CSV table of C-alpha atoms in Angstrom, one decimal:
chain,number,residue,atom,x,y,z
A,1,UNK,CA,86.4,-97.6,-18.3
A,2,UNK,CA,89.7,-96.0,-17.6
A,3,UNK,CA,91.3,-99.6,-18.9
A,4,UNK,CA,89.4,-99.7,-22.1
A,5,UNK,CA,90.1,-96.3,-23.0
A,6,UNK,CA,93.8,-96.4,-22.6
A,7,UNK,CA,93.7,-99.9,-24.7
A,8,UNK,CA,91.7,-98.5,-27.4
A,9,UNK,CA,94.5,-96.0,-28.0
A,10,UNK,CA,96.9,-98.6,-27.6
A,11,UNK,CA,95.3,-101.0,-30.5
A,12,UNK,CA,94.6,-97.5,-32.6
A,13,UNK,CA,98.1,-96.6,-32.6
A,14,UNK,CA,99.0,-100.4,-33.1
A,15,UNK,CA,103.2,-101.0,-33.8
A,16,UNK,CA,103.5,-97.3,-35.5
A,17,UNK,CA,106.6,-95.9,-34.4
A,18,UNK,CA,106.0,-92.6,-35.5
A,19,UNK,CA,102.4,-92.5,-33.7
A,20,UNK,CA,102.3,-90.0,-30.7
A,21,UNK,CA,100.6,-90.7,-27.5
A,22,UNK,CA,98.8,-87.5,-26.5
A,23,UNK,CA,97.7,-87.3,-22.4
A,24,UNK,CA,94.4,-86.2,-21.6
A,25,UNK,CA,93.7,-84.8,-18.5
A,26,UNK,CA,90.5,-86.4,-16.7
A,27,UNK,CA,90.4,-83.5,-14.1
A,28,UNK,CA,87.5,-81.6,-16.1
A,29,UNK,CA,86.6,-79.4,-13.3
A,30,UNK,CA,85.8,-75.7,-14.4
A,31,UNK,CA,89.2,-73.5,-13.9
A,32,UNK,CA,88.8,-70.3,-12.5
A,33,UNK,CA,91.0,-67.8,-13.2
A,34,UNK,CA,93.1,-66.4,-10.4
A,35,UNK,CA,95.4,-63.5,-10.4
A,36,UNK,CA,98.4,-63.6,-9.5
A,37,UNK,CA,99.6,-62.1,-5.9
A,38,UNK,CA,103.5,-62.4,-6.0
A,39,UNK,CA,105.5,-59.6,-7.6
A,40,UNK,CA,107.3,-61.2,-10.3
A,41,UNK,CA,103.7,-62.8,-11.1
A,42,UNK,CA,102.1,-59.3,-11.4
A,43,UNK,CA,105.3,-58.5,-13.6
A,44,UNK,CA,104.8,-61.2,-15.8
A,45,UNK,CA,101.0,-61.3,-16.2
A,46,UNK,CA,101.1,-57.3,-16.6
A,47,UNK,CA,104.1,-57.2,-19.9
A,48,UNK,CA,103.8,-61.1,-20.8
A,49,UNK,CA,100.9,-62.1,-20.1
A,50,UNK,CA,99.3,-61.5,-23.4
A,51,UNK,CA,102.0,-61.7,-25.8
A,52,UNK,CA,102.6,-65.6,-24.1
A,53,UNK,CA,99.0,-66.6,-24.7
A,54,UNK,CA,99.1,-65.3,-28.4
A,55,UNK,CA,102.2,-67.1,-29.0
A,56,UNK,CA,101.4,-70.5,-27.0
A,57,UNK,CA,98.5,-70.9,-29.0
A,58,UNK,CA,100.0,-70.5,-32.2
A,59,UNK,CA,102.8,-71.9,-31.5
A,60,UNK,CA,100.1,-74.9,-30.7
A,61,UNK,CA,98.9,-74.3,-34.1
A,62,UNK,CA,102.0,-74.1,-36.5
A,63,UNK,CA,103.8,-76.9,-34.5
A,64,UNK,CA,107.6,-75.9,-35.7
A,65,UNK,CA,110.5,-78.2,-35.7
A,66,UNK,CA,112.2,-75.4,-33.3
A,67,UNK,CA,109.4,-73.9,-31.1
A,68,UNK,CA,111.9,-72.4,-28.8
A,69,UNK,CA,113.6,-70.6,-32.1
A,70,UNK,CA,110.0,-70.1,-32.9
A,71,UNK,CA,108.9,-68.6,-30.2
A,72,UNK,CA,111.2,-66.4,-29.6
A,73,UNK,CA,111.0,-64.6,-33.6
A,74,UNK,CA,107.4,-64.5,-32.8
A,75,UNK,CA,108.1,-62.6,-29.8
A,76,UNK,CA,110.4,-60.0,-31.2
A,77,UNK,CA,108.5,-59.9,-34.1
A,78,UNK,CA,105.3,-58.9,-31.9
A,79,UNK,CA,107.2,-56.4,-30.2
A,80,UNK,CA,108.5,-54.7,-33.3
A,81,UNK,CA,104.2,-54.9,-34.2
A,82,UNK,CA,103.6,-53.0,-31.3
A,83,UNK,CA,106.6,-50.5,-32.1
A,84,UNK,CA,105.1,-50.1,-35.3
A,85,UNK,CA,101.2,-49.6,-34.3
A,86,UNK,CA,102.2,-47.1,-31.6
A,87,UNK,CA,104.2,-44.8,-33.7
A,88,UNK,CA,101.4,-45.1,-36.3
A,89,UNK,CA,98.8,-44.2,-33.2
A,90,UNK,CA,101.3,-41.1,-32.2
A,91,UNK,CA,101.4,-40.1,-36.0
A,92,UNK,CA,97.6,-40.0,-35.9
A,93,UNK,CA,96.9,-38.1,-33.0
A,94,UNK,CA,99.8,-35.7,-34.3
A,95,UNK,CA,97.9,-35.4,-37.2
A,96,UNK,CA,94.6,-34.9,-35.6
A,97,UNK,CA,96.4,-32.7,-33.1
A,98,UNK,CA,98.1,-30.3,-36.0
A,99,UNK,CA,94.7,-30.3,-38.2
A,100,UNK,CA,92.4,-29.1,-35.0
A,101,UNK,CA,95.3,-26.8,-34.2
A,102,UNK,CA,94.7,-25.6,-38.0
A,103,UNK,CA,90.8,-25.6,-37.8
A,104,UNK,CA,91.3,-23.1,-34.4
A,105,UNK,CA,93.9,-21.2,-36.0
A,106,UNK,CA,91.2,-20.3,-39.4
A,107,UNK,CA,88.6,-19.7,-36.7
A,108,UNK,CA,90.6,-17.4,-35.1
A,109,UNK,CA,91.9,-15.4,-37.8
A,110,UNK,CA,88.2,-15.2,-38.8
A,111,UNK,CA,87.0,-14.0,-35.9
A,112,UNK,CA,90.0,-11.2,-35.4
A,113,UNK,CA,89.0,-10.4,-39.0
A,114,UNK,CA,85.3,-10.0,-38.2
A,115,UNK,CA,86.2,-8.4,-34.9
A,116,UNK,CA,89.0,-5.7,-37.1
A,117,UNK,CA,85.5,-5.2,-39.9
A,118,UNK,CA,83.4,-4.4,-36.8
A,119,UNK,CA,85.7,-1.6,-35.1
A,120,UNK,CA,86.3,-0.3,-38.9
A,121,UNK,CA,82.8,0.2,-39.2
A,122,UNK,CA,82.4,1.8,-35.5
A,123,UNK,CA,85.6,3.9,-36.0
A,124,UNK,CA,83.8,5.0,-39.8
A,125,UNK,CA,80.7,5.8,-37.8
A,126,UNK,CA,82.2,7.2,-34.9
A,127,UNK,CA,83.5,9.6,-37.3
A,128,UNK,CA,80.8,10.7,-39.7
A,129,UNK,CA,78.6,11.0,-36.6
A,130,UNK,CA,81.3,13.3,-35.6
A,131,UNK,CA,81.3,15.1,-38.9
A,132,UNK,CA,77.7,15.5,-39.3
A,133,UNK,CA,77.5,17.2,-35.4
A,134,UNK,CA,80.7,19.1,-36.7
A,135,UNK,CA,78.5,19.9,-39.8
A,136,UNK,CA,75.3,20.9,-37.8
A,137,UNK,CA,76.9,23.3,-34.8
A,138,UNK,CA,78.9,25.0,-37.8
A,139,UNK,CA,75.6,26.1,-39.5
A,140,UNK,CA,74.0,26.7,-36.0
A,141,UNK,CA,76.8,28.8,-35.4
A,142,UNK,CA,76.7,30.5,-38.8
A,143,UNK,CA,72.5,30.8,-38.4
A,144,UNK,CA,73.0,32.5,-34.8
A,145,UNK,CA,76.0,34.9,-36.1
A,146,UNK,CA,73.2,35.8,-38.6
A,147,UNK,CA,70.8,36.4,-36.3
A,148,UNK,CA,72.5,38.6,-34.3
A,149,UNK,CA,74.1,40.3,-37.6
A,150,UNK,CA,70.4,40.9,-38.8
A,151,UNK,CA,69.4,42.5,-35.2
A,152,UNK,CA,72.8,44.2,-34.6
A,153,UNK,CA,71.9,46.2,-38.3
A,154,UNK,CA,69.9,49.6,-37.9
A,155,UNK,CA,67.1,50.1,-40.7
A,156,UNK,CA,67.6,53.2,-43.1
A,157,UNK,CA,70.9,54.1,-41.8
A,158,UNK,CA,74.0,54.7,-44.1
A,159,UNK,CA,77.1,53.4,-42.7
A,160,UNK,CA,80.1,55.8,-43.3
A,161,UNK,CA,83.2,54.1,-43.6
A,162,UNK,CA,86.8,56.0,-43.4
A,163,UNK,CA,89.1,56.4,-46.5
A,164,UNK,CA,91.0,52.8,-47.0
A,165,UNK,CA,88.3,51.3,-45.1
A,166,UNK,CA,86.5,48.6,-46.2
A,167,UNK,CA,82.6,48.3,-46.2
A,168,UNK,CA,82.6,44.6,-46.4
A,169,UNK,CA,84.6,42.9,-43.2
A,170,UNK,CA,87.4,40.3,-44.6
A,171,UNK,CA,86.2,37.5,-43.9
A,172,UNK,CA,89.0,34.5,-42.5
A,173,UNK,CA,90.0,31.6,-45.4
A,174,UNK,CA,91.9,28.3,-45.3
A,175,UNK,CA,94.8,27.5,-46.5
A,176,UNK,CA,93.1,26.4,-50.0
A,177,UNK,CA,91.3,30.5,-49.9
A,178,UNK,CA,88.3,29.4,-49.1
A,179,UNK,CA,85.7,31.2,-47.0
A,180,UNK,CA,82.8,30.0,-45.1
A,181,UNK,CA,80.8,30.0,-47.8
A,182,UNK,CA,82.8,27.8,-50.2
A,183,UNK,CA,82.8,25.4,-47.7
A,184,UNK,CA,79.6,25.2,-46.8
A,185,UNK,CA,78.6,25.3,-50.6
A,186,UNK,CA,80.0,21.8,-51.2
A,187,UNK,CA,77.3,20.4,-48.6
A,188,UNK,CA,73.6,20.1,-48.3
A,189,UNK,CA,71.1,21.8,-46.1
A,190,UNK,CA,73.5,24.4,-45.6
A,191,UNK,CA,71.8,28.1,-45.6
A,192,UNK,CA,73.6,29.8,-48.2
A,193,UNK,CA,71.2,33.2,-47.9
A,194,UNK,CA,72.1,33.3,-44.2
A,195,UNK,CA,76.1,33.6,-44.9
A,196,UNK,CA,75.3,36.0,-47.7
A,197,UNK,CA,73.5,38.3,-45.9
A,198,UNK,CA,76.3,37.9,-43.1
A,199,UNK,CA,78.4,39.5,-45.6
A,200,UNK,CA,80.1,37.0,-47.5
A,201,UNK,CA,80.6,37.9,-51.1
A,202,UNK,CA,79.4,35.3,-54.6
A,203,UNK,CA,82.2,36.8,-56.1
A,204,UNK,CA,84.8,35.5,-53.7
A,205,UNK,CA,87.3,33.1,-55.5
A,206,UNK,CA,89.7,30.2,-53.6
A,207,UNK,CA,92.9,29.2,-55.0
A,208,UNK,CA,91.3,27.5,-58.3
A,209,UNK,CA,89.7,30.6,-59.0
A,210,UNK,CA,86.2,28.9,-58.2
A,211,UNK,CA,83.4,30.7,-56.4
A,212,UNK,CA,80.9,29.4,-54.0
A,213,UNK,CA,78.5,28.8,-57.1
A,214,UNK,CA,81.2,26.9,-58.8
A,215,UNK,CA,81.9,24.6,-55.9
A,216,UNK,CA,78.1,23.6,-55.2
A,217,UNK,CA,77.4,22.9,-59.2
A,218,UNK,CA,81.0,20.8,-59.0
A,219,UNK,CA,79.2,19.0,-56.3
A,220,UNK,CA,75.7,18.6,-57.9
A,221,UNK,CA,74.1,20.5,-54.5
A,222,UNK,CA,71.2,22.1,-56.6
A,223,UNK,CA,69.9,23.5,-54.1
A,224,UNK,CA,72.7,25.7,-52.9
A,225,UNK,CA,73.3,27.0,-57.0
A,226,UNK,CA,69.7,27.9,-57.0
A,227,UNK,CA,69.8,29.7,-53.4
A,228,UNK,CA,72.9,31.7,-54.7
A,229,UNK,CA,71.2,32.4,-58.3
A,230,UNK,CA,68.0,33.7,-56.4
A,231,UNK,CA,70.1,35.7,-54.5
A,232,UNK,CA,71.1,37.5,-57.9
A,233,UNK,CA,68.0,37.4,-59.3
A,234,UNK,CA,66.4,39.2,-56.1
A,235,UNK,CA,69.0,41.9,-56.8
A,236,UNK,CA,68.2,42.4,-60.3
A,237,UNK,CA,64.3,42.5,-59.4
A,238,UNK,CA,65.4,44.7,-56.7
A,239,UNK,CA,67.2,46.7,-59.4
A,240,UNK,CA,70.1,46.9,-57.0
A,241,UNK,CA,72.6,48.4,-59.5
A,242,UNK,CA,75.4,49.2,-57.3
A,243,UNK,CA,76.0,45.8,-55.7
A,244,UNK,CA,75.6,44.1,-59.0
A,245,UNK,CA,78.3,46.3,-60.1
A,246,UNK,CA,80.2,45.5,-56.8
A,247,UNK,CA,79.8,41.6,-58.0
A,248,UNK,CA,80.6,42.3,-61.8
A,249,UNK,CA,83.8,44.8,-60.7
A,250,UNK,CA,84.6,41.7,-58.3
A,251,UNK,CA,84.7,39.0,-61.2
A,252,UNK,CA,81.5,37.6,-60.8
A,253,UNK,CA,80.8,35.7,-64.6
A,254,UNK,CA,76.9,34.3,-63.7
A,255,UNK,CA,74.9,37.0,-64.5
A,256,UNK,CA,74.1,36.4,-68.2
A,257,UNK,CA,71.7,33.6,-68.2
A,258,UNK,CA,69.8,35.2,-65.3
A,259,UNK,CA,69.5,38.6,-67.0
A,260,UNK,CA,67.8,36.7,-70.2
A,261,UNK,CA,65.6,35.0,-67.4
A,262,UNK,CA,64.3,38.9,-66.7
A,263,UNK,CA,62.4,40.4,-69.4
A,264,UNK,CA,60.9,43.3,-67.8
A,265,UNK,CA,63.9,45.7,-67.4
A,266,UNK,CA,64.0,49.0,-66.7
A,267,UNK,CA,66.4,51.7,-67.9
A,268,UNK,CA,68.7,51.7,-65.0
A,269,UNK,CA,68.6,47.6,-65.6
A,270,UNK,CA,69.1,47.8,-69.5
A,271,UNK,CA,72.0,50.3,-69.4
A,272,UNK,CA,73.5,48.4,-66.5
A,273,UNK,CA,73.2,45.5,-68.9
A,274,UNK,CA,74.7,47.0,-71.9
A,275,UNK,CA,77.6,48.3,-69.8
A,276,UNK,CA,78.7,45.0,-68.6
A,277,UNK,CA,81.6,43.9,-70.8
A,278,UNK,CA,82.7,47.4,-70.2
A,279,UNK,CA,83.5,46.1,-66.6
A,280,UNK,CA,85.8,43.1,-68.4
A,281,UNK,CA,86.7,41.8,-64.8
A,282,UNK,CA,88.9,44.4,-63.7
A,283,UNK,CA,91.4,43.8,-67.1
A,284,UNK,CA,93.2,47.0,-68.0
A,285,UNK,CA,93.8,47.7,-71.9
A,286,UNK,CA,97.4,45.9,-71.5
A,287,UNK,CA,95.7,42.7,-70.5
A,288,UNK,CA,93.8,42.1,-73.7
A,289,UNK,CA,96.3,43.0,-75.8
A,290,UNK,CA,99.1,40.7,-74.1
A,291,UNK,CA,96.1,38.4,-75.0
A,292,UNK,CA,95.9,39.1,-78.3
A,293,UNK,CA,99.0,38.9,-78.9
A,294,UNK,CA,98.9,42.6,-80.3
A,295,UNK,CA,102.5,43.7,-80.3
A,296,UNK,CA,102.5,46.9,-81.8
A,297,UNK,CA,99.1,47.8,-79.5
A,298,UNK,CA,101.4,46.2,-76.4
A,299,UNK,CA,104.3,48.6,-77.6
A,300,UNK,CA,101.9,51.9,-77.8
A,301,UNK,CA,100.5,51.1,-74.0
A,302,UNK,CA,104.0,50.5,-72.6
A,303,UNK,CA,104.9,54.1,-74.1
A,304,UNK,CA,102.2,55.4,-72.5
A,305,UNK,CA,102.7,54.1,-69.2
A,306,UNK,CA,100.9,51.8,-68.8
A,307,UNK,CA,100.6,49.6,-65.6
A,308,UNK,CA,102.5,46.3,-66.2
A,309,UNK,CA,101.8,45.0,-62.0
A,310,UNK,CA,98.2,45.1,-61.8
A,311,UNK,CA,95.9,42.5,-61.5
A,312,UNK,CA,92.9,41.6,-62.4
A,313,UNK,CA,90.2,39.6,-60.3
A,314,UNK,CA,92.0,36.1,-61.2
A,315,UNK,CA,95.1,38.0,-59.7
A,316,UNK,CA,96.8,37.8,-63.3
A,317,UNK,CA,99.0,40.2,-64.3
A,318,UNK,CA,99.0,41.4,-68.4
A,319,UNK,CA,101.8,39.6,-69.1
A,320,UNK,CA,100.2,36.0,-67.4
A,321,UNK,CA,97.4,36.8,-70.5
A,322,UNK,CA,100.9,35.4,-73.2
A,323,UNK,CA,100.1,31.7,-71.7
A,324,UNK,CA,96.4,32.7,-71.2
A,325,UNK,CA,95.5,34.5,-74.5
A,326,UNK,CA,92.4,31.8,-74.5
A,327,UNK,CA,90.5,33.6,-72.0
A,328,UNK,CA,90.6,36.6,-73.6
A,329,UNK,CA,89.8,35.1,-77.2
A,330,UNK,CA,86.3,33.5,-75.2
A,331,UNK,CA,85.4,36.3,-73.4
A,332,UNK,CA,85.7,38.7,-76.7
A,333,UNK,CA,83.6,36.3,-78.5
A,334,UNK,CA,80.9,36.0,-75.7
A,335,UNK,CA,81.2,39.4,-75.1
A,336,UNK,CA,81.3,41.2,-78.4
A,337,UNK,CA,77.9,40.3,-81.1
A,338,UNK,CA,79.1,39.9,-84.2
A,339,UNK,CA,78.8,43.7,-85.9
A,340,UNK,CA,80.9,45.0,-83.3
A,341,UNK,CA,83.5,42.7,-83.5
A,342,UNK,CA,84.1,43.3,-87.3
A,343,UNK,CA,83.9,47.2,-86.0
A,344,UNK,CA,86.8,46.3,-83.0
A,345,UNK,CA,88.6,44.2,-86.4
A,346,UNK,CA,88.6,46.9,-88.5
A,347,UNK,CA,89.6,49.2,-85.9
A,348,UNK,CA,92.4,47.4,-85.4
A,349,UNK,CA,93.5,47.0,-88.7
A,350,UNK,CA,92.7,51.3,-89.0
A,351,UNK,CA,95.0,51.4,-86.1
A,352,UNK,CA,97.7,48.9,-87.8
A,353,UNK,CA,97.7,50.8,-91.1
A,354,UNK,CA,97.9,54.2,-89.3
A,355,UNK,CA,101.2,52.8,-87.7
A,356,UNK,CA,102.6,51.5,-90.2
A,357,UNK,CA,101.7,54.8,-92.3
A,358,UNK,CA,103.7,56.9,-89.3
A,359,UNK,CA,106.3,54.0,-89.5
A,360,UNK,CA,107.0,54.7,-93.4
A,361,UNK,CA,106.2,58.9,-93.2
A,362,UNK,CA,108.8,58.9,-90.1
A,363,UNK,CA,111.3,56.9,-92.0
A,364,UNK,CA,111.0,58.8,-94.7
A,365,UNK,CA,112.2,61.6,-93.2
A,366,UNK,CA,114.8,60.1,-91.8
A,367,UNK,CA,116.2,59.8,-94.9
A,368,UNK,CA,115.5,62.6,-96.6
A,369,UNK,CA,117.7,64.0,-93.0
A,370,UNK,CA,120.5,61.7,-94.4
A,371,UNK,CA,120.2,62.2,-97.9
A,372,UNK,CA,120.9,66.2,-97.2
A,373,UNK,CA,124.4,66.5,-95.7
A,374,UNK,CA,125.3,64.5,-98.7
A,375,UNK,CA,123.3,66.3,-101.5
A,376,UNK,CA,125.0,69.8,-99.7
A,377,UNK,CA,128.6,67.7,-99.8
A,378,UNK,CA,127.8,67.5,-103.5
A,379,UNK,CA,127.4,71.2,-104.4
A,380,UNK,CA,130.3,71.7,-102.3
């Protein structure tokens, strides 16, 4: 069979000289694949085993002219493949590398920023919790000084003070002038009829000449404008003249709307009523007429004497009133209804003729003086 195969190729290739006699191998037992056990077998299998297989078969499959040239391009050209695929793999896992790197980075800057937001709002907490216990033993404080002010006091007894001693203690302010009770007036709940009874005047003013009731209506704290306004309003039903002339001497400008709130006055009440602008918070003569700009009344106080230092309850001296002639123009149209200020007008244009009438009688005899030397000169 052998014989018949072999002769069959023969008459198929026949006298062709460029026909190729391929040998086929009859061992067709299955091959197992063994590994190799010498070193330079291991070496070769381990770095060329592959790249020899891949290039065997196609150099099987191209069948070049050169397959040594061939295969050897095809080897270089394989490795420069692999040079290129593992930088590209390296680039890649750079790349993954940097961009989880980047997605940890955002995560943690987020989660410092939500961590910094928490101990903000603890700290903020931490501190208004602080303020409001701050808030709450102040007024327990002020409530028990109170308390033991209102047991310490002895019913029915005057208290008699020495001369230059005052009745009211002072009572300690900040460095913006304010008392307890300003303070307190800018926040809610706080007792305002405790501190006033503990002595602390309505009247007081800080360093922007605002009281207590000022601050608390700044504030919108109703409540603690209506506690100081019934405190007024209990004097005034109380017809407590002296300490509502106490608050009216001391500068105190709320009273009007709560007197027109009482219509059942009695003569101690009316006259104390129709003597208020008498009071004019503390203002001497010179004051209003600095604010009027009234020169020749300004030069007939100054040649009288009169007190150019004091102060009023703003702690204004007459000659601040030049800059401030405003507040003395409102409070003489507030004050004054309108007969009696065309009676103050026209006693200050009586008094304005009646200097100007001295003015021309006075320099009239002035020079009559100087007109009789000469008329005598004459004669002579």
């Amino acid at each position: 069979m052998t014989e018949e195969k072999t002769e069959t190729s023969e008459k198929s290739c026949g006298s062709a000289r460029n026909c190729r006699r391929i040998y086929v191998s009859q061992d067709t037992r299955p091959r197992t694949g063994t590994k190799p056990t010498t070193i330079d077998g291991k070496y070769v299998a381990e770095h060329l085993g592959s790249a020899l297989t891949f290039a065997l078969a196609e150099l099987a499959e191209k069948r070049p002219k050169d397959p040594i040239e061939y295969l050897s391009k095809w080897l270089y050209k394989y490795r420069e493949n692999m040079d290129h695929n593992m930088q590209q793999e390296a680039l890649i896992e750079n790349l993954k590398q940097a961009e989880e790197e980047k997605v940890l980075e955002a995560e943690r800057k987020e989660r410092i920023k939500t961590e910094q937001k928490q101990l903000e709002e603890e700290e903020r907490q931490r501190k208004i919790k602080e303020e409001e216990e701050k808030k709450k033993k102040e007024q327990e404080e002020l409530q028990r000084k109170a308390k033991e002010a209102a047991l310490a006091q002895r019913p029915n007894l005057e208290t008699v003070t020495e001369e230059g001693e005052e009745e009211t203690p002072s009572k300690e302010k900040d460095s913006k002038g304010q008392t307890e009770l300003h303070r307190l007036a800018a926040q809610e709940g706080a007792d305002m009829r405790t501190l006033i009874n503990m002595g602390y005047s309505i009247a007081e003013r800080d360093a922007d000449q605002k009281t207590a009731r000022d601050i608390a209506e700044v504030a919108g704290i109703t409540d603690n404008v209506q506690a100081i306004d019934n405190y007024v309003r209990d004097l005034l039903k109380e017809e407590n003249v002296d300490e509502l002339e106490q608050l009216v001497l001391e500068g105190y400008d709320k009273l009007e709307s709560i007197l027109e709130s009482i219509t059942d006055q009695s003569e101690d009440l009316k006259q104390f009523t129709s003597s208020l602008p008498d009071y004019m918070m503390n203002r001497t003569p010179l004051h209003y007429a600095m604010g009027l700009n009234n020169e020749d009344l300004v030069t007939l106080l100054l040649a009288n004497d009169a007190d150019t230092t004091v102060k009023d309850v703003l702690k204004r001296t007459p000659s601040d009133y030049r800059e401030h002639s405003d507040v003395i123009k409102d409070m003489k149209d507030k004050l004054s209804p309108p007969s009696v200020q065309q009676e103050s007008d026209g006693k200050e244009e009586t008094q304005q003729q009646e200097l100007s009438t001295q003015q021309e009688v006075q320099g009239g005899e002035a020079t009559q003086q100087e007109q009789q030397p000469t008329q005598q000169a004459v004669e002579s």
